[in-house]
CSV table of N, CA, C and O in Angstrom, one decimal:
chain,number,residue,atom,x,y,z
C,165,MET,N,-112.6,53.3,-1.1
C,165,MET,CA,-111.8,53.8,0.0
C,165,MET,C,-112.5,55.1,0.5
C,165,MET,O,-112.8,56.0,-0.3
C,166,ASN,N,-112.6,55.2,1.8
C,166,ASN,CA,-113.2,56.4,2.3
C,166,ASN,C,-112.0,57.4,2.6
C,166,ASN,O,-110.9,57.1,2.5
C,167,LYS,N,-112.4,58.6,3.0
C,167,LYS,CA,-111.5,59.7,3.2
C,167,LYS,C,-110.4,59.4,4.3
C,167,LYS,O,-109.2,59.7,4.1
C,168,ASN,N,-110.8,58.7,5.4
C,168,ASN,CA,-109.9,58.4,6.4
C,168,ASN,C,-108.9,57.3,5.9
C,168,ASN,O,-107.7,57.4,6.3
C,169,SER,N,-109.3,56.4,5.1
C,169,SER,CA,-108.4,55.4,4.6
C,169,SER,C,-107.3,56.0,3.7
C,169,SER,O,-106.2,55.7,3.7
C,170,VAL,N,-107.8,57.0,2.9
C,170,VAL,CA,-106.8,57.7,2.0
C,170,VAL,C,-105.8,58.5,2.8
C,170,VAL,O,-104.6,58.5,2.5
C,171,LEU,N,-106.3,59.1,3.9
C,171,LEU,CA,-105.4,59.9,4.7
C,171,LEU,C,-104.4,59.0,5.4
C,171,LEU,O,-103.2,59.3,5.5
C,172,VAL,N,-104.8,57.9,5.9
C,172,VAL,CA,-103.9,56.9,6.6
C,172,VAL,C,-102.9,56.4,5.6
C,172,VAL,O,-101.7,56.3,5.9
C,173,PHE,N,-103.3,56.0,4.4
C,173,PHE,CA,-102.4,55.6,3.4
C,173,PHE,C,-101.4,56.6,3.0
C,173,PHE,O,-100.2,56.4,2.9
C,174,PHE,N,-101.8,57.9,2.9
C,174,PHE,CA,-101.0,59.0,2.5
C,174,PHE,C,-99.9,59.2,3.7
C,174,PHE,O,-98.7,59.4,3.4
C,175,PHE,N,-100.4,59.2,4.9
C,175,PHE,CA,-99.5,59.3,6.0
C,175,PHE,C,-98.4,58.2,6.1
C,175,PHE,O,-97.2,58.5,6.3
C,176,ILE,N,-98.8,57.0,5.8
C,176,ILE,CA,-97.9,55.9,5.8
C,176,ILE,C,-96.8,56.0,4.7
C,176,ILE,O,-95.6,55.8,4.9
C,177,MET,N,-97.3,56.4,3.6
C,177,MET,CA,-96.4,56.6,2.4
C,177,MET,C,-95.4,57.8,2.7
C,177,MET,O,-94.2,57.6,2.5
C,178,ILE,N,-95.8,58.9,3.2
C,178,ILE,CA,-94.9,60.0,3.6
C,178,ILE,C,-93.9,59.6,4.6
C,178,ILE,O,-92.7,59.9,4.5
C,179,THR,N,-94.4,58.9,5.7
C,179,THR,CA,-93.5,58.5,6.8
C,179,THR,C,-92.5,57.5,6.2
C,179,THR,O,-91.3,57.6,6.6
C,180,SER,N,-92.9,56.6,5.4
C,180,SER,CA,-91.9,55.6,4.8
C,180,SER,C,-90.9,56.3,4.0
C,180,SER,O,-89.7,56.0,4.0
C,181,LEU,N,-91.3,57.3,3.2
C,181,LEU,CA,-90.3,58.1,2.3
C,181,LEU,C,-89.3,58.8,3.2
C,181,LEU,O,-88.1,58.9,2.9
C,182,LEU,N,-89.8,59.5,4.2
C,182,LEU,CA,-89.0,60.2,5.1
C,182,LEU,C,-88.0,59.3,5.8
C,182,LEU,O,-86.8,59.7,6.0
C,183,PHE,N,-88.5,58.2,6.3
C,183,PHE,CA,-87.6,57.2,7.0
C,183,PHE,C,-86.5,56.7,6.0
C,183,PHE,O,-85.3,56.7,6.4
C,184,ALA,N,-86.9,56.4,4.8
C,184,ALA,CA,-85.9,55.9,3.8
C,184,ALA,C,-84.9,57.0,3.5
C,184,ALA,O,-83.7,56.7,3.3
C,185,CYS,N,-85.3,58.2,3.4
C,185,CYS,CA,-84.4,59.3,3.1
C,185,CYS,C,-83.4,59.6,4.2
C,185,CYS,O,-82.3,60.1,4.0
C,186,SER,N,-83.9,59.4,5.4
C,186,SER,CA,-83.1,59.7,6.6
C,186,SER,C,-82.0,58.7,6.9
C,186,SER,O,-81.1,58.9,7.7
C,187,THR,N,-82.1,57.5,6.3
C,187,THR,CA,-81.1,56.5,6.6
C,187,THR,C,-79.9,56.7,5.7
C,187,THR,O,-79.8,56.3,4.5
C,188,LYS,N,-78.9,57.5,6.2
C,188,LYS,CA,-77.7,57.8,5.4
C,188,LYS,C,-76.7,56.7,5.6
C,188,LYS,O,-76.5,56.2,6.7
C,189,GLU,N,-76.1,56.4,4.5
C,189,GLU,CA,-75.0,55.4,4.5
C,189,GLU,C,-73.7,56.0,4.1
C,189,GLU,O,-73.7,56.9,3.2
C,190,ILE,N,-72.6,55.6,4.6
C,190,ILE,CA,-71.3,56.1,4.3
C,190,ILE,C,-70.3,55.0,4.2
C,190,ILE,O,-70.3,54.0,5.0
C,191,ILE,N,-69.5,55.0,3.1
C,191,ILE,CA,-68.4,54.1,3.0
C,191,ILE,C,-67.2,54.9,3.6
C,191,ILE,O,-66.9,56.0,3.2
C,192,ARG,N,-66.6,54.2,4.6
C,192,ARG,CA,-65.4,54.8,5.2
C,192,ARG,C,-64.2,54.0,4.7
C,192,ARG,O,-64.2,52.7,4.8
C,193,VAL,N,-63.2,54.7,4.3
C,193,VAL,CA,-62.0,54.0,3.6
C,193,VAL,C,-60.8,54.2,4.5
C,193,VAL,O,-60.5,55.3,5.0
C,194,ALA,N,-60.0,53.2,4.7
C,194,ALA,CA,-58.8,53.2,5.6
C,194,ALA,C,-57.6,52.5,5.1
C,194,ALA,O,-57.7,51.6,4.2
C,195,THR,N,-56.5,52.9,5.6
C,195,THR,CA,-55.2,52.2,5.3
C,195,THR,C,-54.9,51.2,6.5
C,195,THR,O,-54.9,51.7,7.6
C,196,PRO,N,-54.7,49.9,6.2
C,196,PRO,CA,-54.4,49.0,7.2
C,196,PRO,C,-53.0,49.3,7.8
C,196,PRO,O,-52.1,49.7,7.0
C,197,THR,N,-52.8,49.1,9.1
C,197,THR,CA,-51.5,49.4,9.7
C,197,THR,C,-51.1,48.2,10.6
C,197,THR,O,-51.9,47.4,11.0
C,198,ASP,N,-49.8,48.2,10.8
C,198,ASP,CA,-49.2,47.2,11.7
C,198,ASP,C,-48.0,47.8,12.4
C,198,ASP,O,-47.0,48.0,11.8
C,199,GLU,N,-48.2,48.2,13.7
C,199,GLU,CA,-47.2,48.9,14.4
C,199,GLU,C,-46.8,48.0,15.6
C,199,GLU,O,-47.5,47.8,16.5
C,200,ASN,N,-45.6,47.5,15.5
C,200,ASN,CA,-45.0,46.6,16.5
C,200,ASN,C,-46.0,45.4,16.8
C,200,ASN,O,-46.2,45.1,17.9
C,201,GLY,N,-46.5,44.8,15.7
C,201,GLY,CA,-47.4,43.7,15.9
C,201,GLY,C,-48.8,44.0,16.3
C,201,GLY,O,-49.6,43.1,16.4
C,202,VAL,N,-49.2,45.2,16.4
C,202,VAL,CA,-50.5,45.6,16.7
C,202,VAL,C,-51.2,46.1,15.4
C,202,VAL,O,-50.8,47.2,14.8
C,203,GLU,N,-52.1,45.3,14.9
C,203,GLU,CA,-52.8,45.7,13.7
C,203,GLU,C,-53.9,46.7,13.9
C,203,GLU,O,-54.6,46.6,14.9
C,204,GLY,N,-54.2,47.5,12.9
C,204,GLY,CA,-55.2,48.5,13.0
C,204,GLY,C,-55.5,49.1,11.7
C,204,GLY,O,-55.0,48.7,10.7
C,205,VAL,N,-56.3,50.2,11.6
C,205,VAL,CA,-56.6,50.9,10.4
C,205,VAL,C,-56.6,52.4,10.7
C,205,VAL,O,-56.9,52.8,11.8
C,206,THR,N,-56.2,53.2,9.7
C,206,THR,CA,-56.3,54.6,9.8
C,206,THR,C,-57.3,55.1,8.7
C,206,THR,O,-57.0,55.0,7.5
C,207,PHE,N,-58.4,55.6,9.1
C,207,PHE,CA,-59.4,56.1,8.2
C,207,PHE,C,-59.0,57.4,7.6
C,207,PHE,O,-58.5,58.3,8.3
C,208,TYR,N,-59.2,57.5,6.3
C,208,TYR,CA,-58.8,58.8,5.6
C,208,TYR,C,-59.8,59.3,4.6
C,208,TYR,O,-59.6,60.4,4.1
C,209,SER,N,-60.9,58.6,4.4
C,209,SER,CA,-61.9,59.1,3.4
C,209,SER,C,-63.2,58.6,3.7
C,209,SER,O,-63.4,57.5,4.3
C,210,GLU,N,-64.3,59.4,3.3
C,210,GLU,CA,-65.7,58.9,3.3
C,210,GLU,C,-66.3,59.1,2.0
C,210,GLU,O,-66.1,60.2,1.3
C,211,VAL,N,-67.1,58.2,1.6
C,211,VAL,CA,-67.9,58.3,0.3
C,211,VAL,C,-69.4,58.2,0.7
C,211,VAL,O,-69.8,57.3,1.4
C,212,THR,N,-70.1,59.3,0.2
C,212,THR,CA,-71.5,59.3,0.6
C,212,THR,C,-72.4,59.3,-0.7
C,212,THR,O,-73.6,59.3,-0.6
C,213,ASP,N,-71.8,59.2,-1.9
C,213,ASP,CA,-72.6,59.1,-3.1
C,213,ASP,C,-73.4,57.8,-3.2
C,213,ASP,O,-72.9,56.7,-3.1
C,214,PRO,N,-74.8,58.0,-3.2
C,214,PRO,CA,-75.6,56.8,-3.2
C,214,PRO,C,-75.4,55.8,-4.3
C,214,PRO,O,-75.5,54.6,-4.2
C,215,GLU,N,-75.0,56.3,-5.5
C,215,GLU,CA,-74.7,55.4,-6.6
C,215,GLU,C,-73.5,54.6,-6.3
C,215,GLU,O,-73.4,53.4,-6.6
C,216,LYS,N,-72.4,55.2,-5.8
C,216,LYS,CA,-71.2,54.4,-5.4
C,216,LYS,C,-71.5,53.4,-4.3
C,216,LYS,O,-71.0,52.3,-4.4
C,217,ILE,N,-72.3,53.8,-3.4
C,217,ILE,CA,-72.7,52.9,-2.3
C,217,ILE,C,-73.4,51.7,-2.9
C,217,ILE,O,-73.2,50.5,-2.5
C,218,SER,N,-74.3,51.9,-3.8
C,218,SER,CA,-75.1,50.9,-4.5
C,218,SER,C,-74.1,50.0,-5.3
C,218,SER,O,-74.3,48.7,-5.2
C,219,GLN,N,-73.2,50.5,-6.0
C,219,GLN,CA,-72.2,49.8,-6.8
C,219,GLN,C,-71.4,48.9,-5.8
C,219,GLN,O,-71.2,47.7,-6.1
C,220,LEU,N,-70.9,49.4,-4.7
C,220,LEU,CA,-70.1,48.7,-3.8
C,220,LEU,C,-70.9,47.5,-3.3
C,220,LEU,O,-70.4,46.4,-3.2
C,221,ARG,N,-72.1,47.7,-2.9
C,221,ARG,CA,-73.0,46.7,-2.3
C,221,ARG,C,-73.2,45.6,-3.4
C,221,ARG,O,-73.1,44.4,-3.1
C,222,MET,N,-73.4,45.9,-4.6
C,222,MET,CA,-73.7,44.9,-5.7
C,222,MET,C,-72.4,44.1,-5.9
C,222,MET,O,-72.5,42.9,-6.1
C,223,VAL,N,-71.2,44.8,-5.9
C,223,VAL,CA,-70.0,44.0,-6.2
C,223,VAL,C,-69.7,43.0,-5.0
C,223,VAL,O,-69.5,41.9,-5.3
C,224,VAL,N,-69.9,43.5,-3.8
C,224,VAL,CA,-69.6,42.6,-2.6
C,224,VAL,C,-70.5,41.5,-2.6
C,224,VAL,O,-70.1,40.3,-2.2
C,225,GLU,N,-71.8,41.7,-2.9
C,225,GLU,CA,-72.8,40.6,-2.9
C,225,GLU,C,-72.6,39.6,-4.0
C,225,GLU,O,-73.1,38.5,-3.9
C,226,ASP,N,-71.8,39.9,-5.0
C,226,ASP,CA,-71.7,39.1,-6.2
C,226,ASP,C,-70.3,38.3,-6.2
C,226,ASP,O,-70.0,37.7,-7.1
C,227,LEU,N,-69.5,38.4,-5.1
C,227,LEU,CA,-68.2,37.8,-5.1
C,227,LEU,C,-68.3,36.3,-4.9
C,227,LEU,O,-69.2,35.8,-4.2
C,228,GLU,N,-67.3,35.6,-5.4
C,228,GLU,CA,-67.2,34.2,-5.3
C,228,GLU,C,-66.3,33.8,-4.1
C,228,GLU,O,-65.2,34.3,-4.0
C,229,ARG,N,-66.8,33.0,-3.2
C,229,ARG,CA,-66.1,32.7,-2.0
C,229,ARG,C,-65.0,31.7,-2.3
C,229,ARG,O,-65.2,30.8,-3.2
C,230,ILE,N,-63.8,31.9,-1.6
C,230,ILE,CA,-62.7,31.0,-1.9
C,230,ILE,C,-62.1,30.6,-0.5
C,230,ILE,O,-62.4,31.1,0.5
C,231,ASP,N,-61.1,29.6,-0.6
C,231,ASP,CA,-60.4,29.2,0.6
C,231,ASP,C,-59.4,30.3,1.0
C,231,ASP,O,-59.1,31.2,0.2
C,232,ASN,N,-58.9,30.2,2.2
C,232,ASN,CA,-58.0,31.2,2.7
C,232,ASN,C,-56.7,31.2,1.9
C,232,ASN,O,-56.0,30.2,1.8
C,233,PRO,N,-56.4,32.4,1.3
C,233,PRO,CA,-55.2,32.5,0.4
C,233,PRO,C,-54.0,32.8,1.3
C,233,PRO,O,-54.1,33.2,2.4
C,234,LYS,N,-52.8,32.5,0.8
C,234,LYS,CA,-51.6,32.7,1.5
C,234,LYS,C,-51.2,34.2,1.7
C,234,LYS,O,-50.5,34.5,2.6
C,235,SER,N,-51.8,35.1,0.9
C,235,SER,CA,-51.5,36.5,0.9
C,235,SER,C,-51.9,37.2,2.2
C,235,SER,O,-51.6,38.3,2.4
C,236,GLU,N,-52.7,36.5,3.1
C,236,GLU,CA,-53.2,37.1,4.3
C,236,GLU,C,-52.1,37.6,5.2
C,236,GLU,O,-52.3,38.6,5.9
C,237,SER,N,-50.9,37.0,5.1
C,237,SER,CA,-49.8,37.5,6.0
C,237,SER,C,-49.4,38.9,5.7
C,237,SER,O,-48.8,39.5,6.6
C,238,GLU,N,-49.6,39.3,4.5
C,238,GLU,CA,-49.2,40.7,4.1
C,238,GLU,C,-50.3,41.7,4.5
C,238,GLU,O,-51.5,41.3,4.6
C,239,LEU,N,-49.9,42.9,4.8
C,239,LEU,CA,-51.0,43.9,5.1
C,239,LEU,C,-51.9,44.1,3.8
C,239,LEU,O,-51.4,44.1,2.7
C,240,ALA,N,-53.1,44.3,4.1
C,240,ALA,CA,-54.1,44.5,3.0
C,240,ALA,C,-53.7,45.9,2.4
C,240,ALA,O,-53.1,46.8,3.0
C,241,ASP,N,-54.2,46.1,1.2
C,241,ASP,CA,-54.0,47.4,0.5
C,241,ASP,C,-55.0,48.5,1.0
C,241,ASP,O,-54.7,49.7,1.1
C,242,VAL,N,-56.2,48.0,1.4
C,242,VAL,CA,-57.2,48.9,1.8
C,242,VAL,C,-58.2,48.2,2.7
C,242,VAL,O,-58.4,47.0,2.6
C,243,PHE,N,-58.8,49.0,3.6
C,243,PHE,CA,-59.9,48.5,4.4
C,243,PHE,C,-61.1,49.4,4.2
C,243,PHE,O,-60.9,50.6,4.1
C,244,PHE,N,-62.3,48.9,4.2
C,244,PHE,CA,-63.5,49.8,4.1
C,244,PHE,C,-64.6,49.2,5.0
C,244,PHE,O,-64.7,48.0,5.2
C,245,THR,N,-65.5,50.2,5.4
C,245,THR,CA,-66.7,49.8,6.0
C,245,THR,C,-67.9,50.5,5.3
C,245,THR,O,-67.7,51.5,4.7
C,246,LEU,N,-69.0,49.8,5.3
C,246,LEU,CA,-70.2,50.5,4.9
C,246,LEU,C,-71.1,50.7,6.1
C,246,LEU,O,-71.6,49.7,6.7
C,247,ASP,N,-71.2,51.9,6.5
C,247,ASP,CA,-71.8,52.3,7.8
C,247,ASP,C,-73.2,53.0,7.6
C,247,ASP,O,-73.4,53.7,6.7
C,248,LYS,N,-74.0,52.7,8.6
C,248,LYS,CA,-75.3,53.5,8.8
C,248,LYS,C,-75.1,54.2,10.1
C,248,LYS,O,-75.6,53.7,11.2
C,249,PRO,N,-74.5,55.4,10.1
C,249,PRO,CA,-74.2,56.1,11.3
C,249,PRO,C,-75.5,56.5,12.2
C,249,PRO,O,-75.4,56.5,13.4
C,250,GLU,N,-76.6,56.8,11.6
C,250,GLU,CA,-77.8,57.1,12.3
C,250,GLU,C,-78.3,55.9,13.1
C,250,GLU,O,-79.0,56.1,14.1
C,251,GLU,N,-77.9,54.7,12.7
C,251,GLU,CA,-78.3,53.5,13.4
C,251,GLU,C,-77.2,52.9,14.2
C,251,GLU,O,-77.3,51.9,14.8
C,252,ASN,N,-76.0,53.6,14.1
C,252,ASN,CA,-74.8,53.2,14.8
C,252,ASN,C,-74.5,51.7,14.4
C,252,ASN,O,-74.3,50.8,15.3
C,253,TYR,N,-74.5,51.4,13.1
C,253,TYR,CA,-74.4,50.1,12.6
C,253,TYR,C,-73.4,50.1,11.4
C,253,TYR,O,-73.5,50.9,10.5
C,254,SER,N,-72.6,49.1,11.4
C,254,SER,CA,-71.7,48.8,10.3
C,254,SER,C,-72.1,47.6,9.5
C,254,SER,O,-72.0,46.5,10.1
C,255,GLU,N,-72.6,47.7,8.3
C,255,GLU,CA,-73.2,46.6,7.6
C,255,GLU,C,-72.1,45.7,7.0
C,255,GLU,O,-72.2,44.5,7.0
C,256,ILE,N,-71.0,46.3,6.5
C,256,ILE,CA,-69.9,45.6,5.8
C,256,ILE,C,-68.6,46.2,6.3
C,256,ILE,O,-68.5,47.4,6.4
C,257,GLY,N,-67.7,45.3,6.5
C,257,GLY,CA,-66.3,45.7,6.8
C,257,GLY,C,-65.4,44.7,6.1
C,257,GLY,O,-65.6,43.5,6.2
C,258,ALA,N,-64.4,45.2,5.3
C,258,ALA,CA,-63.6,44.2,4.5
C,258,ALA,C,-62.3,44.8,4.2
C,258,ALA,O,-62.1,46.0,4.1
C,259,TYR,N,-61.3,43.8,4.1
C,259,TYR,CA,-60.0,44.1,3.7
C,259,TYR,C,-59.8,43.7,2.2
C,259,TYR,O,-60.4,42.7,1.8
C,260,ILE,N,-59.0,44.4,1.5
C,260,ILE,CA,-58.8,44.1,0.1
C,260,ILE,C,-57.3,44.0,-0.2
C,260,ILE,O,-56.5,45.0,0.2
C,261,TRP,N,-56.8,42.9,-0.8
C,261,TRP,CA,-55.5,42.8,-1.3
C,261,TRP,C,-55.6,42.8,-2.8
C,261,TRP,O,-56.1,41.9,-3.5
C,262,TYR,N,-55.0,43.8,-3.5
C,262,TYR,CA,-54.9,43.9,-4.9
C,262,TYR,C,-53.7,43.1,-5.4
C,262,TYR,O,-52.7,43.1,-4.8
C,263,LYS,N,-53.9,42.4,-6.6
C,263,LYS,CA,-52.9,41.5,-7.1
C,263,LYS,C,-52.4,42.1,-8.4
C,263,LYS,O,-53.0,43.0,-9.1
C,264,ASP,N,-51.2,41.7,-8.8
C,264,ASP,CA,-50.5,42.2,-10.0
C,264,ASP,C,-51.3,41.9,-11.3
C,264,ASP,O,-51.2,42.7,-12.3
C,265,ASP,N,-52.1,40.9,-11.3
C,265,ASP,CA,-52.9,40.6,-12.5
C,265,ASP,C,-54.2,41.4,-12.6
C,265,ASP,O,-55.0,41.1,-13.6
C,266,GLY,N,-54.4,42.3,-11.7
C,266,GLY,CA,-55.6,43.1,-11.8
C,266,GLY,C,-56.8,42.6,-10.9
C,266,GLY,O,-57.7,43.3,-10.7
C,267,THR,N,-56.7,41.4,-10.5
C,267,THR,CA,-57.7,40.8,-9.6
C,267,THR,C,-57.4,41.2,-8.1
C,267,THR,O,-56.4,41.9,-7.9
C,268,ALA,N,-58.2,40.7,-7.2
C,268,ALA,CA,-58.0,41.0,-5.8
C,268,ALA,C,-58.6,39.9,-4.9
C,268,ALA,O,-59.3,39.1,-5.4
C,269,THR,N,-58.2,39.9,-3.7
C,269,THR,CA,-58.8,39.1,-2.7
C,269,THR,C,-59.5,40.0,-1.6
C,269,THR,O,-58.9,41.0,-1.2
C,270,LEU,N,-60.7,39.7,-1.2
C,270,LEU,CA,-61.4,40.4,-0.2
C,270,LEU,C,-61.7,39.5,0.9
C,270,LEU,O,-62.1,38.4,0.8
C,271,LYS,N,-61.5,40.1,2.1
C,271,LYS,CA,-61.8,39.3,3.4
C,271,LYS,C,-62.8,40.1,4.2
C,271,LYS,O,-62.7,41.2,4.5
C,272,ARG,N,-63.9,39.3,4.6
C,272,ARG,CA,-64.9,39.8,5.5
C,272,ARG,C,-64.9,38.9,6.7
C,272,ARG,O,-64.7,37.7,6.6
C,273,ASN,N,-65.2,39.5,7.8
C,273,ASN,CA,-65.2,38.8,9.1
C,273,ASN,C,-63.9,38.1,9.3
C,273,ASN,O,-62.9,38.5,8.8
C,274,GLU,N,-63.9,37.0,10.1
C,274,GLU,CA,-62.7,36.3,10.4
C,274,GLU,C,-62.1,35.5,9.3
C,274,GLU,O,-60.9,35.6,9.0
C,275,ASN,N,-62.9,34.7,8.7
C,275,ASN,CA,-62.3,33.7,7.7
C,275,ASN,C,-63.1,33.6,6.4
C,275,ASN,O,-63.2,32.6,5.8
C,276,ASN,N,-63.7,34.7,6.0
C,276,ASN,CA,-64.5,34.7,4.8
C,276,ASN,C,-63.8,35.4,3.7
C,276,ASN,O,-63.7,36.7,3.7
C,277,TYR,N,-63.2,34.7,2.8
C,277,TYR,CA,-62.4,35.2,1.7
C,277,TYR,C,-63.1,35.1,0.4
C,277,TYR,O,-63.9,34.1,0.1
C,278,TYR,N,-62.9,36.1,-0.5
C,278,TYR,CA,-63.6,36.1,-1.8
C,278,TYR,C,-62.7,36.5,-2.9
C,278,TYR,O,-61.8,37.3,-2.7
C,279,HIS,N,-62.9,35.9,-4.1
C,279,HIS,CA,-62.2,36.3,-5.3
C,279,HIS,C,-62.8,37.5,-5.9
C,279,HIS,O,-64.1,37.5,-6.1
C,280,VAL,N,-62.0,38.5,-6.3
C,280,VAL,CA,-62.5,39.7,-6.9
C,280,VAL,C,-61.9,39.7,-8.3
C,280,VAL,O,-60.7,39.7,-8.5
C,281,THR,N,-62.8,39.7,-9.3
C,281,THR,CA,-62.4,39.7,-10.7
C,281,THR,C,-61.7,41.1,-11.0
C,281,THR,O,-61.9,42.1,-10.3
C,282,LYS,N,-61.1,41.2,-12.2
C,282,LYS,CA,-60.4,42.4,-12.6
C,282,LYS,C,-61.5,43.5,-12.7
C,282,LYS,O,-61.3,44.6,-12.3
C,283,GLU,N,-62.6,43.2,-13.3
C,283,GLU,CA,-63.7,44.2,-13.5
C,283,GLU,C,-64.2,44.7,-12.1
C,283,GLU,O,-64.4,45.9,-11.9
C,284,GLN,N,-64.4,43.7,-11.2
C,284,GLN,CA,-64.9,44.1,-9.9
C,284,GLN,C,-63.8,44.9,-9.1
C,284,GLN,O,-64.2,45.9,-8.5
C,285,ALA,N,-62.6,44.5,-9.3
C,285,ALA,CA,-61.5,45.3,-8.6
C,285,ALA,C,-61.4,46.7,-9.2
C,285,ALA,O,-61.2,47.6,-8.4
C,286,ASP,N,-61.6,46.9,-10.5
C,286,ASP,CA,-61.6,48.2,-11.0
C,286,ASP,C,-62.7,49.1,-10.4
C,286,ASP,O,-62.5,50.2,-10.1
C,287,ILE,N,-63.9,48.5,-10.3
C,287,ILE,CA,-65.0,49.2,-9.7
C,287,ILE,C,-64.7,49.6,-8.3
C,287,ILE,O,-64.9,50.7,-7.8
C,288,LEU,N,-64.2,48.6,-7.5
C,288,LEU,CA,-63.8,48.9,-6.1
C,288,LEU,C,-62.7,50.0,-6.0
C,288,LEU,O,-62.8,50.9,-5.1
C,289,LYS,N,-61.7,49.9,-6.8
C,289,LYS,CA,-60.7,51.0,-6.8
C,289,LYS,C,-61.2,52.3,-7.1
C,289,LYS,O,-60.9,53.3,-6.4
C,290,GLU,N,-62.2,52.4,-8.1
C,290,GLU,CA,-62.8,53.7,-8.4
C,290,GLU,C,-63.6,54.2,-7.2
C,290,GLU,O,-63.5,55.4,-6.9
C,291,ILE,N,-64.3,53.4,-6.6
C,291,ILE,CA,-65.2,53.8,-5.4
C,291,ILE,C,-64.3,54.2,-4.2
C,291,ILE,O,-64.6,55.2,-3.6
C,292,LEU,N,-63.3,53.4,-4.0
C,292,LEU,CA,-62.5,53.6,-2.7
C,292,LEU,C,-61.3,54.6,-2.8
C,292,LEU,O,-60.7,54.8,-1.8
C,293,SER,N,-61.1,55.1,-4.0
C,293,SER,CA,-60.0,56.0,-4.2
C,293,SER,C,-60.4,57.4,-4.0
C,293,SER,O,-61.5,57.8,-4.0
């Protein structure tokens, strides 16, 4: 490698690191609402800890898809988004219904439902509380 190649390589590496560090992610947590038949959410918390963001992503990616459960008629216990504000992009948005047995149901998009095990629900509760 000549000197110019080393400099180009170094520049690319530094630029990549700066870009990776500048992409800030935020978990936004909300309470689902229903006022006179108009559903919405009220955001009340933000989580910026990279470790918690990584945990949330791992849990959501590992969920088992299920058919539409009957509990959808009830208001969800919590709603969250995983946002990249600098890119004006929301990567994940989901409602969670916690169950008495410690498990939960998670809904993404219009009709994508997932079973959340007790262990996964405990992790989500810790991150989102």
